[in-house]
Amino acid sequence: MASLKEIKARIASVNNTLKITSAMKMVASAKLHRVQGEAEGLAAYSERLADIAAALTADPELEVSSPLAEPHEARRRAVVVAVSSDGSLCGAFNANVIRLLLAEVESLRRQGFEAVEVWPVGEKIAQAARKAGFDVCDDFRKLASKATSGDAAALAQRLMDRYEAGVIDRAVLVYTHFHSMGHQEPRQEVFLPADFSDLHGAAGAASEHAEEQPSRSDAHPDYIYEPDPLTLLEELLPYTLRMRIFEVLLDSATAEHAARMIAMQTATDNAQELLGDLTLTYNKRRQQAITDELADIMQAE
């Protein structure tokens, strides 16, 4: 049976833990609001960008083709870009994306790819990939904590350059999508070969957690293009892929901060419950000790 001194020390320890988890929850909440605002702004931008691209491709007389959309018959090498967090204390966030990465690598190997390379974004997924013995490229592992549009563009451009050169035959993204505060879903999507048939698909996915926008007509606006549509598409289609990587990084960061906020809220609630139980036990023991002392005094008299 624990002594009063031991219970008091444990109460102090739980109090300290409670202060830490409460502070971490507030920090995660502030980061969540900042990143979520960036993600919502980018979603609105991507939606307008998709409008322009869709209007360009809607012309039946315009033959749209891109080497980035052409599947490779060879299955020599695939790249999996996997996004996690740099730190822990965010519930099952990292464990879920690591599990999906392992399943995706196994799936690509079953499909006949001779080599599968992992490009981790985030320390946790980088450590897991090395532990699993995968072929790892560490050039982008630092992007999880502070991703910028330039960093995302560099990552996307390297993938596109290698795909066009035939160095890789498929590129896959593995990340966590933010649905709501209580729901973050690990996702897998094929990045290359690109699917330009539904240019609103990625923008719609990125804006799921944004505020509801008024419905718009399906009719495309009558844009005036300068230069010609084909020249614009040659620049616009790769640009949409660069933006997609940035969307994924912001989406994953939003999910991470939401998961950490929920985890710290749960830890805070548990600490408060434990603190209440310990305080009640301490008071009961103290009252019992006083009663025992009074009984001893009365017996001595």
PDB file of C-alpha atoms in Angstrom:
ATOM      1  CA  MET A   1       0.000   0.000   0.000  1.00  0.00           C
ATOM      2  CA  ALA A   2       1.433   3.377  -1.024  1.00  0.00           C
ATOM      3  CA  SER A   3       2.270   5.834   1.743  1.00  0.00           C
ATOM      4  CA  LEU A   4       0.931   9.381   1.945  1.00  0.00           C
ATOM      5  CA  LYS A   5       4.322  10.700   0.850  1.00  0.00           C
ATOM      6  CA  GLU A   6       4.324   8.485  -2.262  1.00  0.00           C
ATOM      7  CA  ILE A   7       0.758   9.496  -3.183  1.00  0.00           C
ATOM      8  CA  LYS A   8       1.618  13.179  -2.727  1.00  0.00           C
ATOM      9  CA  ALA A   9       4.674  12.786  -4.978  1.00  0.00           C
ATOM     10  CA  ARG A  10       2.548  11.096  -7.623  1.00  0.00           C
ATOM     11  CA  ILE A  11      -0.043  13.898  -7.462  1.00  0.00           C
ATOM     12  CA  ALA A  12       2.747  16.413  -8.095  1.00  0.00           C
ATOM     13  CA  SER A  13       4.003  14.322 -11.024  1.00  0.00           C
ATOM     14  CA  VAL A  14       0.530  14.075 -12.611  1.00  0.00           C
ATOM     15  CA  ASN A  15       0.064  17.831 -12.135  1.00  0.00           C
ATOM     16  CA  ASN A  16       3.280  18.490 -14.057  1.00  0.00           C
ATOM     17  CA  THR A  17       2.192  16.128 -16.838  1.00  0.00           C
ATOM     18  CA  LEU A  18      -1.178  17.873 -16.973  1.00  0.00           C
ATOM     19  CA  LYS A  19       0.492  21.244 -17.505  1.00  0.00           C
ATOM     20  CA  ILE A  20       2.636  19.832 -20.339  1.00  0.00           C
ATOM     21  CA  THR A  21      -0.247  18.147 -22.196  1.00  0.00           C
ATOM     22  CA  SER A  22      -2.421  21.263 -21.849  1.00  0.00           C
ATOM     23  CA  ALA A  23       0.351  23.441 -23.284  1.00  0.00           C
ATOM     24  CA  MET A  24       0.987  20.989 -26.149  1.00  0.00           C
ATOM     25  CA  LYS A  25      -2.717  20.971 -26.959  1.00  0.00           C
ATOM     26  CA  MET A  26      -2.758  24.768 -27.246  1.00  0.00           C
ATOM     27  CA  VAL A  27       0.350  24.755 -29.447  1.00  0.00           C
ATOM     28  CA  ALA A  28      -1.163  22.079 -31.716  1.00  0.00           C
ATOM     29  CA  SER A  29      -4.404  24.076 -31.911  1.00  0.00           C
ATOM     30  CA  ALA A  30      -2.562  27.235 -32.985  1.00  0.00           C
ATOM     31  CA  LYS A  31      -0.573  25.336 -35.625  1.00  0.00           C
ATOM     32  CA  LEU A  32      -3.734  23.620 -36.848  1.00  0.00           C
ATOM     33  CA  HIS A  33      -5.546  26.898 -37.448  1.00  0.00           C
ATOM     34  CA  ARG A  34      -2.562  28.342 -39.313  1.00  0.00           C
ATOM     35  CA  VAL A  35      -2.024  25.330 -41.586  1.00  0.00           C
ATOM     36  CA  GLN A  36      -5.735  24.795 -42.131  1.00  0.00           C
ATOM     37  CA  GLY A  37      -6.047  28.406 -43.293  1.00  0.00           C
ATOM     38  CA  GLU A  38      -3.216  27.860 -45.781  1.00  0.00           C
ATOM     39  CA  ALA A  39      -4.817  24.616 -46.995  1.00  0.00           C
ATOM     40  CA  GLU A  40      -8.198  26.276 -47.518  1.00  0.00           C
ATOM     41  CA  GLY A  41      -6.624  29.163 -49.414  1.00  0.00           C
ATOM     42  CA  LEU A  42      -4.685  26.753 -51.618  1.00  0.00           C
ATOM     43  CA  ALA A  43      -7.844  24.709 -52.229  1.00  0.00           C
ATOM     44  CA  ALA A  44      -9.651  27.793 -53.534  1.00  0.00           C
ATOM     45  CA  TYR A  45      -6.670  28.629 -55.765  1.00  0.00           C
ATOM     46  CA  SER A  46      -6.500  25.056 -57.083  1.00  0.00           C
ATOM     47  CA  GLU A  47     -10.217  25.108 -57.840  1.00  0.00           C
ATOM     48  CA  ARG A  48      -9.835  28.180 -60.043  1.00  0.00           C
ATOM     49  CA  LEU A  49      -6.749  26.690 -61.673  1.00  0.00           C
ATOM     50  CA  ALA A  50      -8.709  23.521 -62.413  1.00  0.00           C
ATOM     51  CA  ASP A  51     -11.466  25.659 -63.991  1.00  0.00           C
ATOM     52  CA  ILE A  52      -8.983  27.143 -66.439  1.00  0.00           C
ATOM     53  CA  ALA A  53      -7.378  23.791 -67.261  1.00  0.00           C
ATOM     54  CA  ALA A  54     -10.768  22.116 -67.678  1.00  0.00           C
ATOM     55  CA  ALA A  55     -11.907  24.885 -70.028  1.00  0.00           C
ATOM     56  CA  LEU A  56      -8.759  24.399 -72.094  1.00  0.00           C
ATOM     57  CA  THR A  57      -9.228  20.631 -72.356  1.00  0.00           C
ATOM     58  CA  ALA A  58     -12.956  20.889 -73.048  1.00  0.00           C
ATOM     59  CA  ASP A  59     -12.368  21.899 -76.674  1.00  0.00           C
ATOM     60  CA  PRO A  60     -13.123  18.746 -78.757  1.00  0.00           C
ATOM     61  CA  GLU A  61     -10.850  19.975 -81.562  1.00  0.00           C
ATOM     62  CA  LEU A  62      -7.889  20.282 -79.207  1.00  0.00           C
ATOM     63  CA  GLU A  63      -5.847  17.099 -78.812  1.00  0.00           C
ATOM     64  CA  VAL A  64      -4.344  17.168 -75.334  1.00  0.00           C
ATOM     65  CA  SER A  65      -1.371  14.926 -74.687  1.00  0.00           C
ATOM     66  CA  SER A  66       1.471  14.927 -72.209  1.00  0.00           C
ATOM     67  CA  PRO A  67       4.339  12.505 -71.579  1.00  0.00           C
ATOM     68  CA  LEU A  68       3.445  12.764 -67.888  1.00  0.00           C
ATOM     69  CA  ALA A  69       0.095  11.098 -68.606  1.00  0.00           C
ATOM     70  CA  GLU A  70       1.457   8.267 -70.760  1.00  0.00           C
ATOM     71  CA  PRO A  71       1.748   4.964 -68.814  1.00  0.00           C
ATOM     72  CA  HIS A  72       5.053   3.137 -69.143  1.00  0.00           C
ATOM     73  CA  GLU A  73       4.888  -0.444 -70.348  1.00  0.00           C
ATOM     74  CA  ALA A  74       8.082  -1.284 -68.463  1.00  0.00           C
ATOM     75  CA  ARG A  75       7.895  -1.896 -64.735  1.00  0.00           C
ATOM     76  CA  ARG A  76      11.474  -1.381 -63.714  1.00  0.00           C
ATOM     77  CA  ARG A  77      11.305   1.192 -60.927  1.00  0.00           C
ATOM     78  CA  ALA A  78       8.598   2.813 -58.818  1.00  0.00           C
ATOM     79  CA  VAL A  79       8.855   5.639 -56.292  1.00  0.00           C
ATOM     80  CA  VAL A  80       6.656   6.001 -53.217  1.00  0.00           C
ATOM     81  CA  VAL A  81       6.572   9.474 -51.645  1.00  0.00           C
ATOM     82  CA  ALA A  82       5.424   8.881 -48.054  1.00  0.00           C
ATOM     83  CA  VAL A  83       4.521  11.768 -45.720  1.00  0.00           C
ATOM     84  CA  SER A  84       4.507  11.573 -41.922  1.00  0.00           C
ATOM     85  CA  SER A  85       5.382  13.888 -39.030  1.00  0.00           C
ATOM     86  CA  ASP A  86       8.774  14.689 -37.550  1.00  0.00           C
ATOM     87  CA  GLY A  87       7.653  14.075 -33.971  1.00  0.00           C
ATOM     88  CA  SER A  88       5.413  11.737 -32.045  1.00  0.00           C
ATOM     89  CA  LEU A  89       2.621  12.283 -29.480  1.00  0.00           C
ATOM     90  CA  CYS A  90      -0.009  12.426 -32.250  1.00  0.00           C
ATOM     91  CA  GLY A  91      -1.885   9.202 -31.617  1.00  0.00           C
ATOM     92  CA  ALA A  92      -1.891   6.629 -34.410  1.00  0.00           C
ATOM     93  CA  PHE A  93      -1.085   9.227 -37.098  1.00  0.00           C
ATOM     94  CA  ASN A  94       2.390   7.901 -37.919  1.00  0.00           C
ATOM     95  CA  ALA A  95       1.590   4.237 -37.300  1.00  0.00           C
ATOM     96  CA  ASN A  96      -1.273   4.322 -39.810  1.00  0.00           C
ATOM     97  CA  VAL A  97       0.751   5.941 -42.612  1.00  0.00           C
ATOM     98  CA  ILE A  98       3.688   3.581 -41.972  1.00  0.00           C
ATOM     99  CA  ARG A  99       1.324   0.610 -42.237  1.00  0.00           C
ATOM    100  CA  LEU A 100      -0.034   1.945 -45.543  1.00  0.00           C
ATOM    101  CA  LEU A 101       3.510   2.486 -46.854  1.00  0.00           C
ATOM    102  CA  LEU A 102       4.455  -1.135 -46.120  1.00  0.00           C
ATOM    103  CA  ALA A 103       1.292  -2.353 -47.855  1.00  0.00           C
ATOM    104  CA  GLU A 104       1.883  -0.114 -50.900  1.00  0.00           C
ATOM    105  CA  VAL A 105       5.490  -1.247 -51.362  1.00  0.00           C
ATOM    106  CA  GLU A 106       4.363  -4.860 -51.164  1.00  0.00           C
ATOM    107  CA  SER A 107       1.570  -4.155 -53.677  1.00  0.00           C
ATOM    108  CA  LEU A 108       3.994  -2.580 -56.182  1.00  0.00           C
ATOM    109  CA  ARG A 109       6.322  -5.558 -55.888  1.00  0.00           C
ATOM    110  CA  ARG A 110       3.420  -7.924 -56.552  1.00  0.00           C
ATOM    111  CA  GLN A 111       2.560  -5.878 -59.650  1.00  0.00           C
ATOM    112  CA  GLY A 112       5.981  -6.709 -61.053  1.00  0.00           C
ATOM    113  CA  PHE A 113       8.101  -3.641 -60.311  1.00  0.00           C
ATOM    114  CA  GLU A 114      11.710  -4.739 -60.040  1.00  0.00           C
ATOM    115  CA  ALA A 115      12.719  -1.959 -57.619  1.00  0.00           C
ATOM    116  CA  VAL A 116      10.697   0.272 -55.296  1.00  0.00           C
ATOM    117  CA  GLU A 117      12.315   3.411 -53.887  1.00  0.00           C
ATOM    118  CA  VAL A 118      10.860   5.330 -50.924  1.00  0.00           C
ATOM    119  CA  TRP A 119      11.149   9.123 -50.672  1.00  0.00           C
ATOM    120  CA  PRO A 120      10.194   9.884 -47.065  1.00  0.00           C
ATOM    121  CA  VAL A 121       8.895  13.282 -45.992  1.00  0.00           C
ATOM    122  CA  GLY A 122       9.142  13.364 -42.196  1.00  0.00           C
ATOM    123  CA  GLU A 123      11.507  11.789 -39.682  1.00  0.00           C
ATOM    124  CA  LYS A 124       9.120   9.077 -38.496  1.00  0.00           C
ATOM    125  CA  ILE A 125       8.457   7.637 -41.943  1.00  0.00           C
ATOM    126  CA  ALA A 126      12.169   7.917 -42.815  1.00  0.00           C
ATOM    127  CA  GLN A 127      13.117   5.873 -39.747  1.00  0.00           C
ATOM    128  CA  ALA A 128      10.445   3.266 -40.520  1.00  0.00           C
ATOM    129  CA  ALA A 129      11.517   2.980 -44.169  1.00  0.00           C
ATOM    130  CA  ARG A 130      15.156   2.392 -43.214  1.00  0.00           C
ATOM    131  CA  LYS A 131      14.152  -0.107 -40.546  1.00  0.00           C
ATOM    132  CA  ALA A 132      12.138  -2.025 -43.163  1.00  0.00           C
ATOM    133  CA  GLY A 133      15.221  -2.174 -45.405  1.00  0.00           C
ATOM    134  CA  PHE A 134      13.787  -0.114 -48.267  1.00  0.00           C
ATOM    135  CA  ASP A 135      15.847   1.813 -50.799  1.00  0.00           C
ATOM    136  CA  VAL A 136      15.495   5.347 -49.363  1.00  0.00           C
ATOM    137  CA  CYS A 137      16.148   8.822 -50.804  1.00  0.00           C
ATOM    138  CA  ASP A 138      16.498  11.304 -47.911  1.00  0.00           C
ATOM    139  CA  ASP A 139      16.583  14.518 -49.948  1.00  0.00           C
ATOM    140  CA  PHE A 140      13.081  15.621 -48.893  1.00  0.00           C
ATOM    141  CA  ARG A 141      12.728  14.228 -45.375  1.00  0.00           C
ATOM    142  CA  LYS A 142      12.846  17.731 -43.794  1.00  0.00           C
ATOM    143  CA  LEU A 143       9.762  19.049 -45.625  1.00  0.00           C
ATOM    144  CA  ALA A 144       7.199  17.779 -43.098  1.00  0.00           C
ATOM    145  CA  SER A 145       7.785  20.456 -40.475  1.00  0.00           C
ATOM    146  CA  LYS A 146       7.887  23.497 -42.765  1.00  0.00           C
ATOM    147  CA  ALA A 147       6.873  22.853 -46.359  1.00  0.00           C
ATOM    148  CA  THR A 148       6.792  25.692 -48.867  1.00  0.00           C
ATOM    149  CA  SER A 149       5.455  25.852 -52.399  1.00  0.00           C
ATOM    150  CA  GLY A 150       9.045  25.996 -53.675  1.00  0.00           C
ATOM    151  CA  ASP A 151      10.007  22.826 -51.801  1.00  0.00           C
ATOM    152  CA  ALA A 152       6.900  21.043 -53.089  1.00  0.00           C
ATOM    153  CA  ALA A 153       7.648  22.195 -56.637  1.00  0.00           C
ATOM    154  CA  ALA A 154      11.209  20.857 -56.382  1.00  0.00           C
ATOM    155  CA  LEU A 155       9.933  17.460 -55.243  1.00  0.00           C
ATOM    156  CA  ALA A 156       7.291  17.307 -57.985  1.00  0.00           C
ATOM    157  CA  GLN A 157       9.741  18.469 -60.655  1.00  0.00           C
ATOM    158  CA  ARG A 158      12.262  15.770 -59.789  1.00  0.00           C
ATOM    159  CA  LEU A 159       9.551  13.128 -60.059  1.00  0.00           C
ATOM    160  CA  MET A 160       8.368  14.502 -63.402  1.00  0.00           C
ATOM    161  CA  ASP A 161      11.887  14.778 -64.809  1.00  0.00           C
ATOM    162  CA  ARG A 162      12.683  11.187 -63.861  1.00  0.00           C
ATOM    163  CA  TYR A 163       9.376   9.933 -65.230  1.00  0.00           C
ATOM    164  CA  GLU A 164       9.864  11.670 -68.582  1.00  0.00           C
ATOM    165  CA  ALA A 165      13.441  10.361 -68.755  1.00  0.00           C
ATOM    166  CA  GLY A 166      12.238   6.804 -68.114  1.00  0.00           C
ATOM    167  CA  VAL A 167      14.183   6.485 -64.863  1.00  0.00           C
ATOM    168  CA  ILE A 168      10.985   5.679 -62.966  1.00  0.00           C
ATOM    169  CA  ASP A 169       7.810   4.087 -64.302  1.00  0.00           C
ATOM    170  CA  ARG A 170       5.363   5.038 -61.559  1.00  0.00           C
ATOM    171  CA  ALA A 171       5.147   7.511 -58.692  1.00  0.00           C
ATOM    172  CA  VAL A 172       2.752   7.003 -55.782  1.00  0.00           C
ATOM    173  CA  LEU A 173       1.835   9.316 -52.891  1.00  0.00           C
ATOM    174  CA  VAL A 174       1.131   7.948 -49.405  1.00  0.00           C
ATOM    175  CA  TYR A 175      -0.127  10.499 -46.875  1.00  0.00           C
ATOM    176  CA  THR A 176      -2.873  11.238 -44.351  1.00  0.00           C
ATOM    177  CA  HIS A 177      -5.951  13.162 -45.456  1.00  0.00           C
ATOM    178  CA  PHE A 178      -7.739  15.515 -43.054  1.00  0.00           C
ATOM    179  CA  HIS A 179     -11.483  14.867 -43.033  1.00  0.00           C
ATOM    180  CA  SER A 180     -12.369  16.428 -39.695  1.00  0.00           C
ATOM    181  CA  MET A 181     -10.988  16.901 -36.194  1.00  0.00           C
ATOM    182  CA  GLY A 182     -11.872  13.340 -35.274  1.00  0.00           C
ATOM    183  CA  HIS A 183     -11.160  11.645 -38.606  1.00  0.00           C
ATOM    184  CA  GLN A 184      -7.825  11.516 -40.438  1.00  0.00           C
ATOM    185  CA  GLU A 185      -7.578   8.916 -43.192  1.00  0.00           C
ATOM    186  CA  PRO A 186      -4.338   7.425 -44.626  1.00  0.00           C
ATOM    187  CA  ARG A 187      -4.479   7.608 -48.419  1.00  0.00           C
ATOM    188  CA  GLN A 188      -2.641   6.300 -51.453  1.00  0.00           C
ATOM    189  CA  GLU A 189      -2.853   7.890 -54.888  1.00  0.00           C
ATOM    190  CA  VAL A 190      -0.979   7.472 -58.159  1.00  0.00           C
ATOM    191  CA  PHE A 191       0.881  10.681 -58.974  1.00  0.00           C
ATOM    192  CA  LEU A 192       2.523   9.530 -62.224  1.00  0.00           C
ATOM    193  CA  PRO A 193       1.299   8.658 -64.774  1.00  0.00           C
ATOM    194  CA  ALA A 194      -0.963  11.646 -64.201  1.00  0.00           C
ATOM    195  CA  ASP A 195      -4.690  11.544 -64.814  1.00  0.00           C
ATOM    196  CA  PHE A 196      -5.717  14.820 -66.414  1.00  0.00           C
ATOM    197  CA  SER A 197      -9.210  13.570 -67.299  1.00  0.00           C
ATOM    198  CA  ASP A 198     -10.697  14.916 -64.039  1.00  0.00           C
ATOM    199  CA  LEU A 199      -8.844  18.103 -63.252  1.00  0.00           C
ATOM    200  CA  HIS A 200     -11.337  18.984 -60.524  1.00  0.00           C
ATOM    201  CA  GLY A 201     -10.725  15.751 -58.628  1.00  0.00           C
ATOM    202  CA  ALA A 202      -7.626  16.807 -56.707  1.00  0.00           C
ATOM    203  CA  ALA A 203      -8.914  20.291 -56.028  1.00  0.00           C
ATOM    204  CA  GLY A 204     -12.181  18.875 -54.741  1.00  0.00           C
ATOM    205  CA  ALA A 205     -10.367  16.489 -52.414  1.00  0.00           C
ATOM    206  CA  ALA A 206      -8.208  19.281 -51.044  1.00  0.00           C
ATOM    207  CA  SER A 207     -11.226  21.466 -50.270  1.00  0.00           C
ATOM    208  CA  GLU A 208     -13.301  18.856 -48.405  1.00  0.00           C
ATOM    209  CA  HIS A 209     -12.499  20.474 -45.081  1.00  0.00           C
ATOM    210  CA  ALA A 210     -12.834  24.046 -46.393  1.00  0.00           C
ATOM    211  CA  GLU A 211     -15.967  26.082 -45.830  1.00  0.00           C
ATOM    212  CA  GLU A 212     -18.799  25.204 -48.179  1.00  0.00           C
ATOM    213  CA  GLN A 213     -18.745  27.290 -51.304  1.00  0.00           C
ATOM    214  CA  PRO A 214     -21.812  28.238 -53.360  1.00  0.00           C
ATOM    215  CA  SER A 215     -22.463  25.814 -56.185  1.00  0.00           C
ATOM    216  CA  ARG A 216     -21.206  26.910 -59.590  1.00  0.00           C
ATOM    217  CA  SER A 217     -22.447  26.059 -63.029  1.00  0.00           C
ATOM    218  CA  ASP A 218     -20.780  23.219 -64.880  1.00  0.00           C
ATOM    219  CA  ALA A 219     -20.443  25.436 -67.946  1.00  0.00           C
ATOM    220  CA  HIS A 220     -16.888  26.616 -68.545  1.00  0.00           C
ATOM    221  CA  PRO A 221     -16.279  30.380 -68.804  1.00  0.00           C
ATOM    222  CA  ASP A 222     -15.389  31.755 -72.215  1.00  0.00           C
ATOM    223  CA  TYR A 223     -11.710  32.555 -71.624  1.00  0.00           C
ATOM    224  CA  ILE A 224      -9.545  34.536 -74.014  1.00  0.00           C
ATOM    225  CA  TYR A 225      -6.176  32.806 -74.201  1.00  0.00           C
ATOM    226  CA  GLU A 226      -2.771  34.291 -74.864  1.00  0.00           C
ATOM    227  CA  PRO A 227      -0.748  32.459 -76.139  1.00  0.00           C
ATOM    228  CA  ASP A 228      -2.574  29.541 -77.778  1.00  0.00           C
ATOM    229  CA  PRO A 229      -4.242  26.783 -75.660  1.00  0.00           C
ATOM    230  CA  LEU A 230      -1.656  24.091 -76.445  1.00  0.00           C
ATOM    231  CA  THR A 231       1.223  26.279 -75.301  1.00  0.00           C
ATOM    232  CA  LEU A 232      -0.677  27.122 -72.127  1.00  0.00           C
ATOM    233  CA  LEU A 233      -1.410  23.464 -71.424  1.00  0.00           C
ATOM    234  CA  GLU A 234       2.246  22.538 -71.794  1.00  0.00           C
ATOM    235  CA  GLU A 235       2.939  24.827 -68.834  1.00  0.00           C
ATOM    236  CA  LEU A 236      -0.318  24.384 -66.944  1.00  0.00           C
ATOM    237  CA  LEU A 237      -0.460  20.590 -66.676  1.00  0.00           C
ATOM    238  CA  PRO A 238       2.961  20.219 -64.976  1.00  0.00           C
ATOM    239  CA  TYR A 239       2.056  23.196 -62.795  1.00  0.00           C
ATOM    240  CA  THR A 240      -1.082  21.423 -61.545  1.00  0.00           C
ATOM    241  CA  LEU A 241       1.098  18.476 -60.515  1.00  0.00           C
ATOM    242  CA  ARG A 242       3.475  20.753 -58.604  1.00  0.00           C
ATOM    243  CA  MET A 243       0.488  22.275 -56.833  1.00  0.00           C
ATOM    244  CA  ARG A 244      -0.852  18.802 -56.034  1.00  0.00           C
ATOM    245  CA  ILE A 245       2.299  17.943 -54.069  1.00  0.00           C
ATOM    246  CA  PHE A 246       1.930  21.160 -52.059  1.00  0.00           C
ATOM    247  CA  GLU A 247      -1.721  20.293 -51.375  1.00  0.00           C
ATOM    248  CA  VAL A 248      -0.708  16.862 -50.095  1.00  0.00           C
ATOM    249  CA  LEU A 249       1.952  18.307 -47.772  1.00  0.00           C
ATOM    250  CA  LEU A 250      -0.488  20.839 -46.307  1.00  0.00           C
ATOM    251  CA  ASP A 251      -3.213  18.197 -46.034  1.00  0.00           C
ATOM    252  CA  SER A 252      -0.883  15.892 -44.106  1.00  0.00           C
ATOM    253  CA  ALA A 253       0.283  18.736 -41.836  1.00  0.00           C
ATOM    254  CA  THR A 254      -3.345  19.642 -41.057  1.00  0.00           C
ATOM    255  CA  ALA A 255      -4.125  16.015 -40.209  1.00  0.00           C
ATOM    256  CA  GLU A 256      -1.001  15.782 -38.019  1.00  0.00           C
ATOM    257  CA  HIS A 257      -1.865  18.843 -35.916  1.00  0.00           C
ATOM    258  CA  ALA A 258      -5.483  17.678 -35.571  1.00  0.00           C
ATOM    259  CA  ALA A 259      -4.332  14.225 -34.442  1.00  0.00           C
ATOM    260  CA  ARG A 260      -1.868  15.736 -31.947  1.00  0.00           C
ATOM    261  CA  MET A 261      -4.514  18.095 -30.590  1.00  0.00           C
ATOM    262  CA  ILE A 262      -6.940  15.209 -30.016  1.00  0.00           C
ATOM    263  CA  ALA A 263      -4.187  13.069 -28.452  1.00  0.00           C
ATOM    264  CA  MET A 264      -3.175  15.857 -26.052  1.00  0.00           C
ATOM    265  CA  GLN A 265      -6.827  16.535 -25.176  1.00  0.00           C
ATOM    266  CA  THR A 266      -7.280  12.840 -24.363  1.00  0.00           C
ATOM    267  CA  ALA A 267      -4.079  12.817 -22.298  1.00  0.00           C
ATOM    268  CA  THR A 268      -5.213  15.941 -20.433  1.00  0.00           C
ATOM    269  CA  ASP A 269      -8.621  14.391 -19.672  1.00  0.00           C
ATOM    270  CA  ASN A 270      -6.964  11.203 -18.423  1.00  0.00           C
ATOM    271  CA  ALA A 271      -4.552  13.181 -16.257  1.00  0.00           C
ATOM    272  CA  GLN A 272      -7.408  15.142 -14.703  1.00  0.00           C
ATOM    273  CA  GLU A 273      -9.300  11.928 -13.983  1.00  0.00           C
ATOM    274  CA  LEU A 274      -6.215  10.319 -12.453  1.00  0.00           C
ATOM    275  CA  LEU A 275      -5.536  13.455 -10.423  1.00  0.00           C
ATOM    276  CA  GLY A 276      -9.052  13.324  -9.010  1.00  0.00           C
ATOM    277  CA  ASP A 277      -8.648   9.658  -8.038  1.00  0.00           C
ATOM    278  CA  LEU A 278      -5.259  10.277  -6.410  1.00  0.00           C
ATOM    279  CA  THR A 279      -6.527  13.301  -4.495  1.00  0.00           C
ATOM    280  CA  LEU A 280      -9.491  11.306  -3.207  1.00  0.00           C
ATOM    281  CA  THR A 281      -7.191   8.441  -2.150  1.00  0.00           C
ATOM    282  CA  TYR A 282      -4.794  10.869  -0.464  1.00  0.00           C
ATOM    283  CA  ASN A 283      -7.609  12.527   1.516  1.00  0.00           C
ATOM    284  CA  LYS A 284      -9.019   9.162   2.587  1.00  0.00           C
ATOM    285  CA  ARG A 285      -5.618   7.931   3.737  1.00  0.00           C
ATOM    286  CA  ARG A 286      -4.921  11.184   5.557  1.00  0.00           C
ATOM    287  CA  GLN A 287      -8.281  11.047   7.288  1.00  0.00           C
ATOM    288  CA  GLN A 288      -7.642   7.421   8.227  1.00  0.00           C
ATOM    289  CA  ALA A 289      -4.212   8.324   9.646  1.00  0.00           C
ATOM    290  CA  ILE A 290      -5.757  11.094  11.780  1.00  0.00           C
ATOM    291  CA  THR A 291      -8.455   8.722  13.021  1.00  0.00           C
ATOM    292  CA  ASP A 292      -5.842   6.100  13.926  1.00  0.00           C
ATOM    293  CA  GLU A 293      -3.797   8.675  15.858  1.00  0.00           C
ATOM    294  CA  LEU A 294      -6.876   9.825  17.815  1.00  0.00           C
ATOM    295  CA  ALA A 295      -7.727   6.210  18.646  1.00  0.00           C
ATOM    296  CA  ASP A 296      -4.198   5.627  19.929  1.00  0.00           C
ATOM    297  CA  ILE A 297      -4.381   8.743  22.163  1.00  0.00           C
ATOM    298  CA  MET A 298      -7.739   7.700  23.640  1.00  0.00           C
ATOM    299  CA  GLN A 299      -6.419   4.199  24.356  1.00  0.00           C
ATOM    300  CA  ALA A 300      -3.314   5.659  26.053  1.00  0.00           C
ATOM    301  CA  GLU A 301      -5.494   7.733  28.391  1.00  0.00           C
TER     302      GLU A 301
END
